[in-house]
Coordinates of C-alpha atoms in Angstrom, one line a residue:
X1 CA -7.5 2.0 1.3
X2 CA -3.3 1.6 1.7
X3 CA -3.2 1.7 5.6
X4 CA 0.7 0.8 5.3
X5 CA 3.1 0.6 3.2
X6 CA 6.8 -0.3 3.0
X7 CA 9.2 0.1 0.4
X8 CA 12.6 -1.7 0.4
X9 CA 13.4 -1.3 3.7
X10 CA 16.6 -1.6 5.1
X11 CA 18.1 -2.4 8.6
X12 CA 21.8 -3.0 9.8
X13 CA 23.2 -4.0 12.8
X14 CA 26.6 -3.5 13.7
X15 CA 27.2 -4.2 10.0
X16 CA 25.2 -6.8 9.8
X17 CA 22.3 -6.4 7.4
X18 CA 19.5 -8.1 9.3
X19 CA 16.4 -6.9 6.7
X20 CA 17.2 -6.7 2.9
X21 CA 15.0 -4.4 0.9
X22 CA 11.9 -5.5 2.8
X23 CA 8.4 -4.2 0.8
X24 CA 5.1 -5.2 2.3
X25 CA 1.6 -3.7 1.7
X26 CA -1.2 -3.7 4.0
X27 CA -4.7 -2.8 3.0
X28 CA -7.7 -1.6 5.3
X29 CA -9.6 -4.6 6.8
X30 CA -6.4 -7.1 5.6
X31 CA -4.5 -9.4 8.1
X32 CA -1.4 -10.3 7.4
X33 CA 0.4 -12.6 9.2
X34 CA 4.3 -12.9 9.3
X35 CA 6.4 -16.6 9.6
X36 CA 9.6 -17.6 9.5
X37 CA 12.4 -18.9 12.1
X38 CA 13.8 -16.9 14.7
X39 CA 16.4 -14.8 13.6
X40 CA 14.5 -14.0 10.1
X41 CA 13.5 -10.4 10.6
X42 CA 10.0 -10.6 11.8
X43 CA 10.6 -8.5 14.6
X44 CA 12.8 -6.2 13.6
X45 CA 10.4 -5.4 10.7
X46 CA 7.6 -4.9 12.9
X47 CA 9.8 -2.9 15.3
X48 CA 10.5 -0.7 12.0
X49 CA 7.0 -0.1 11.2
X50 CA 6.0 0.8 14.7
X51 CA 9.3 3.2 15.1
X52 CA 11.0 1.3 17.7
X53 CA 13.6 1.1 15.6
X54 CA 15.2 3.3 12.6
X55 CA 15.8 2.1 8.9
X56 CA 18.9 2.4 6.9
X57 CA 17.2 2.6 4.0
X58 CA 13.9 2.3 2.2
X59 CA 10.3 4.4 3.0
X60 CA 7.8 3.5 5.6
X61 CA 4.0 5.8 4.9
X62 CA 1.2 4.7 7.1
X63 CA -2.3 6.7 5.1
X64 CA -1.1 9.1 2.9
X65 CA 2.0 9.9 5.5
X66 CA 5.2 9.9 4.6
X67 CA 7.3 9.0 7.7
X68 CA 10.4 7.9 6.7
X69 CA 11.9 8.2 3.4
X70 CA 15.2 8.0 1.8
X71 CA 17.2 11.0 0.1
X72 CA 20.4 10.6 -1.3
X73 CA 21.2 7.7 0.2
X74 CA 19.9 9.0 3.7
X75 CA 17.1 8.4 5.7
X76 CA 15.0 11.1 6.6
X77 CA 11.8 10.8 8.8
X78 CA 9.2 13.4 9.2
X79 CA 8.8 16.2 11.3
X80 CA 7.8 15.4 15.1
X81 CA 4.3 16.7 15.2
X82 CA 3.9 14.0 11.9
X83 CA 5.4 11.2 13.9
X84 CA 3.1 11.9 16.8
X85 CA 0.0 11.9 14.7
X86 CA 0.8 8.7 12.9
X87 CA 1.9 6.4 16.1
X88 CA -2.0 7.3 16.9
X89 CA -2.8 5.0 13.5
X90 CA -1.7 1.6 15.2
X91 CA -1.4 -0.2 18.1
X92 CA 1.0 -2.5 19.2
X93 CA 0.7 -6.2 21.4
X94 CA 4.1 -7.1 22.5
X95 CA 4.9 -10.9 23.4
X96 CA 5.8 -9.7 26.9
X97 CA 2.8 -7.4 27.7
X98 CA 5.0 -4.4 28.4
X99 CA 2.3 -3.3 31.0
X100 CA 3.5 -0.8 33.6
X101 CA 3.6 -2.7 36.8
X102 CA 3.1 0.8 39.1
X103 CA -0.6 1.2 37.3
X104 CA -3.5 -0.5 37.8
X105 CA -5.4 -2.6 34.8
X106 CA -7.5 0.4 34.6
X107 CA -4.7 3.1 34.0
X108 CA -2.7 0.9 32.3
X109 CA -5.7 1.1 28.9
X110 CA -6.6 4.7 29.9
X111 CA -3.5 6.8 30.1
X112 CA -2.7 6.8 26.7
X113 CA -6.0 7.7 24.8
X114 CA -6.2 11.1 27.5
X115 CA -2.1 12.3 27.3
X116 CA -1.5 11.5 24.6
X117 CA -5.3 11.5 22.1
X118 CA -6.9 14.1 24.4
X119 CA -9.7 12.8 24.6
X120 CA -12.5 13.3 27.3
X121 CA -12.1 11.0 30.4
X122 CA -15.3 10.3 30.6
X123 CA -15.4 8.9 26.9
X124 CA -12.4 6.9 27.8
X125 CA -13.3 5.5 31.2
X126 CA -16.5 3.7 29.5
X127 CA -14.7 2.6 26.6
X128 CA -12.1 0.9 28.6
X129 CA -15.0 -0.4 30.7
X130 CA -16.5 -1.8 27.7
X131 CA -13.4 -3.5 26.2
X132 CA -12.9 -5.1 29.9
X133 CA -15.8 -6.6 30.1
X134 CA -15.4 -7.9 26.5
X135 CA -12.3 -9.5 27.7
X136 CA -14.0 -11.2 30.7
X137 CA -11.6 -8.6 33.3
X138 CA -14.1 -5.9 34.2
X139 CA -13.6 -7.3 38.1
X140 CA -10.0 -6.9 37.9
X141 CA -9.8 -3.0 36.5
X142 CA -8.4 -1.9 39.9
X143 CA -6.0 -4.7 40.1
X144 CA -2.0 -4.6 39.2
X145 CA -0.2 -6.6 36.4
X146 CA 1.4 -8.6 38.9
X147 CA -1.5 -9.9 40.2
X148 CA -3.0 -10.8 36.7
X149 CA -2.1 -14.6 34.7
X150 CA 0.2 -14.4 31.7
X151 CA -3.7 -14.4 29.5
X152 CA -5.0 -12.0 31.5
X153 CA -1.9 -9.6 31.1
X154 CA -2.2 -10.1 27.6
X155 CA -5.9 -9.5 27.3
X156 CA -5.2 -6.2 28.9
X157 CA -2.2 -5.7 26.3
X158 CA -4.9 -6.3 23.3
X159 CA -7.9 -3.7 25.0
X160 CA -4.7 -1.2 25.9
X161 CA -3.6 -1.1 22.1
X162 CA -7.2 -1.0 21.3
X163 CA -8.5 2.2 23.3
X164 CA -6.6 4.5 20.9
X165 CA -8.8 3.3 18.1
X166 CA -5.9 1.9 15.8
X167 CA -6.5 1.9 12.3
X168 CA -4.2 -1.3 12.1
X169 CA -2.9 -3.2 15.2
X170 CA 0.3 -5.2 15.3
X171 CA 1.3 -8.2 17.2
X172 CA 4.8 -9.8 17.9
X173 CA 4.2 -13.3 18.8
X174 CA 1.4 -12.7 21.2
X175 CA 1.2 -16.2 22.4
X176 CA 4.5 -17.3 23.3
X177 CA 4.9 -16.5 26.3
X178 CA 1.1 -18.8 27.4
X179 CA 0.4 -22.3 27.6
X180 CA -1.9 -24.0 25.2
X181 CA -4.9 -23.2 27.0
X182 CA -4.5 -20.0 27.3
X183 CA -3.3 -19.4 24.0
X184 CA -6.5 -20.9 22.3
X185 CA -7.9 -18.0 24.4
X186 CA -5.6 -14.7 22.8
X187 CA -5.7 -16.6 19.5
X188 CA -9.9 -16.4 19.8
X189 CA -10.0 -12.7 20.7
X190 CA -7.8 -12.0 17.5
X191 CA -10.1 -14.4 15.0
X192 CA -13.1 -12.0 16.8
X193 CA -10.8 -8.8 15.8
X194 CA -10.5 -10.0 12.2
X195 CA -13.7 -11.0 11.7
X196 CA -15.0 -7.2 13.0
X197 CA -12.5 -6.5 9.6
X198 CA -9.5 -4.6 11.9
X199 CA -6.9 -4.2 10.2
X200 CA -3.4 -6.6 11.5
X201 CA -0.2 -7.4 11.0
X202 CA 0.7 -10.7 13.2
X203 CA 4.0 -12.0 14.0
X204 CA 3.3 -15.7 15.0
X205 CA 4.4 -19.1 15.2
X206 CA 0.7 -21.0 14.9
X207 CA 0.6 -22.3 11.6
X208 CA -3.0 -23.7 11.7
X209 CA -4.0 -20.1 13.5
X210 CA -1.7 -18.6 10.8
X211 CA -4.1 -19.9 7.7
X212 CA -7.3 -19.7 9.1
X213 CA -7.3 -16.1 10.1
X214 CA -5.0 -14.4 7.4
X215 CA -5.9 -12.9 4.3
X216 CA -2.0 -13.2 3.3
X217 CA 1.0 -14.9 4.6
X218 CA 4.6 -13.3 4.8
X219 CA 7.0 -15.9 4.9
X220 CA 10.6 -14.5 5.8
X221 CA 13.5 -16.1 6.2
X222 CA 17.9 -14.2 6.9
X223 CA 16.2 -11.1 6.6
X224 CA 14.6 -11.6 3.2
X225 CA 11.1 -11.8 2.4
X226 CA 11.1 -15.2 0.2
X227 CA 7.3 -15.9 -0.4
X228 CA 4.1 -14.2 0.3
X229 CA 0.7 -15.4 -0.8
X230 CA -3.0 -16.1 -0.1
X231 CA -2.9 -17.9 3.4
X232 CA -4.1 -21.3 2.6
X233 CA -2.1 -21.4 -0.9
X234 CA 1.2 -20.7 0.8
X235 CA 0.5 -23.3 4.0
X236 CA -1.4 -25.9 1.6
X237 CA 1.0 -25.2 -1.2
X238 CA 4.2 -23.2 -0.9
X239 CA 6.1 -23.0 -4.3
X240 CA 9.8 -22.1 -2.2
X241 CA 11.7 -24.5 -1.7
X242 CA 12.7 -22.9 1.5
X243 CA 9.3 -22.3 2.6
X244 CA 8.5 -26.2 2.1
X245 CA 11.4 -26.9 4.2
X246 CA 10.0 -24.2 6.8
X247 CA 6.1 -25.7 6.9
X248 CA 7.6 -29.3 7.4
X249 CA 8.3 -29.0 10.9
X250 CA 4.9 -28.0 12.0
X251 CA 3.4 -30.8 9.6
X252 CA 5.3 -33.7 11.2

């Protein structure tokens, strides 16, 4: 099944055109993992898809749901009670956590799945339990983000997007912001995620991480999307010449 699809998507900046008819297909159970330098898009794609930000152009349908499309030159997105149901099909991990500091661990992975899913407390206290204690943090639930390591914050990013059940879960650079050690840690918790078949989209900047847990590589580069292939083909053998130039700094 098509969990998300883009078509030729467009995004401008103060006139500046920073994604240039950007497609890209995601299938259920498929990771997908997104490279290039800073300043290629990667972001701002991902910040597209998750409606952070508004196209200029192209179509964005998560499932069968058309959420943005473009008529006569003009971007139209679907009616609010559409949006609403469709931001319930992902998840997203940001590089900086984006936890509220005011809540505690706890809160922070409940809140959403009760205002904004619905669902029973009761339900969602026990999953939340469940995905703390999977993430080694079960002693810290009543604790505040500031008293939580940069891992730790981003282990509760990871069970927070994943309490609302996402059918596909994105993340922009979720290790950028830890040291090695740490980052062998988030990068271990995703491999687990992919190999349980979720569905991802991953921003990153681990190469080796890159090919061994992606079914398909994106490799982006001044907005453009300039090669995409089976993960090891395009790291082992990238036919771009840009891309080539790209995967030599991280072979050195």
């Amino acid at each position: 099944m098509n969990i998300l699809q883009i078509d030729k998507c467009k995004k401008i900046y103060n006139e500046n055109t920073v994604l240039h008819d950007i497609s890209l297909k995601v299938d259920e159970g498929e990771v997908v993992s997104i490279i290039g330098s800073s300043g290629s898009g990667k972001t701002t794609l991902l910040r597209c898809a998750t409606l952070l930000e508004s196209i200029d152009g192209g179509s964005i349908k998560y499932m069968d749901e058309v959420v943005a499309n473009t008529i006569d030159n003009k971007v139209i997105y679907a009616k609010n009670d559409i949006i609403k149901r469709v931001k319930n099909y992902y998840g997203l991990v940001f590089q900086n956590f984006n936890l509220f500091p005011h809540w505690t661990v706890l809160k922070n992975i409940t809140d959403a799945p009760m205002s904004n899913q619905k669902r029973e407390k009761e339900e969602v206290m026990k999953e939340a339990e469940n995905l703390l204690r999977a993430m080694g943090l079960y002693e810290k639930r009543y604790e505040y983000p500031d008293s939580l390591s940069g891992g730790q914050k981003q282990r509760v990013a990871i069970a927070r997007a994943l309490a609302m059940n996402p059918k596909i879960l994105f993340f922009d650079e979720p290790t950028s912001a830890l040291d090695p050690e740490i980052t062998f840690e988030i990068l271990k918790i995703i491999k687990d995620l992919a190999k349980k078949n979720m569905t991802m989209v991953i921003v990153t900047h681990e190469m080796a991480f890159a090919r061994d847990v992606s079914d398909r590589i994106v490799f982006m580069d001044g907005g453009y999307i300039v090669e995409e292939g089976a993960a090891k083909d395009l790291i082992d053998n990238p036919k771009e010449e840009r891309t080539k130039q790209f995967l030599m700094k991280f072979n050195k």
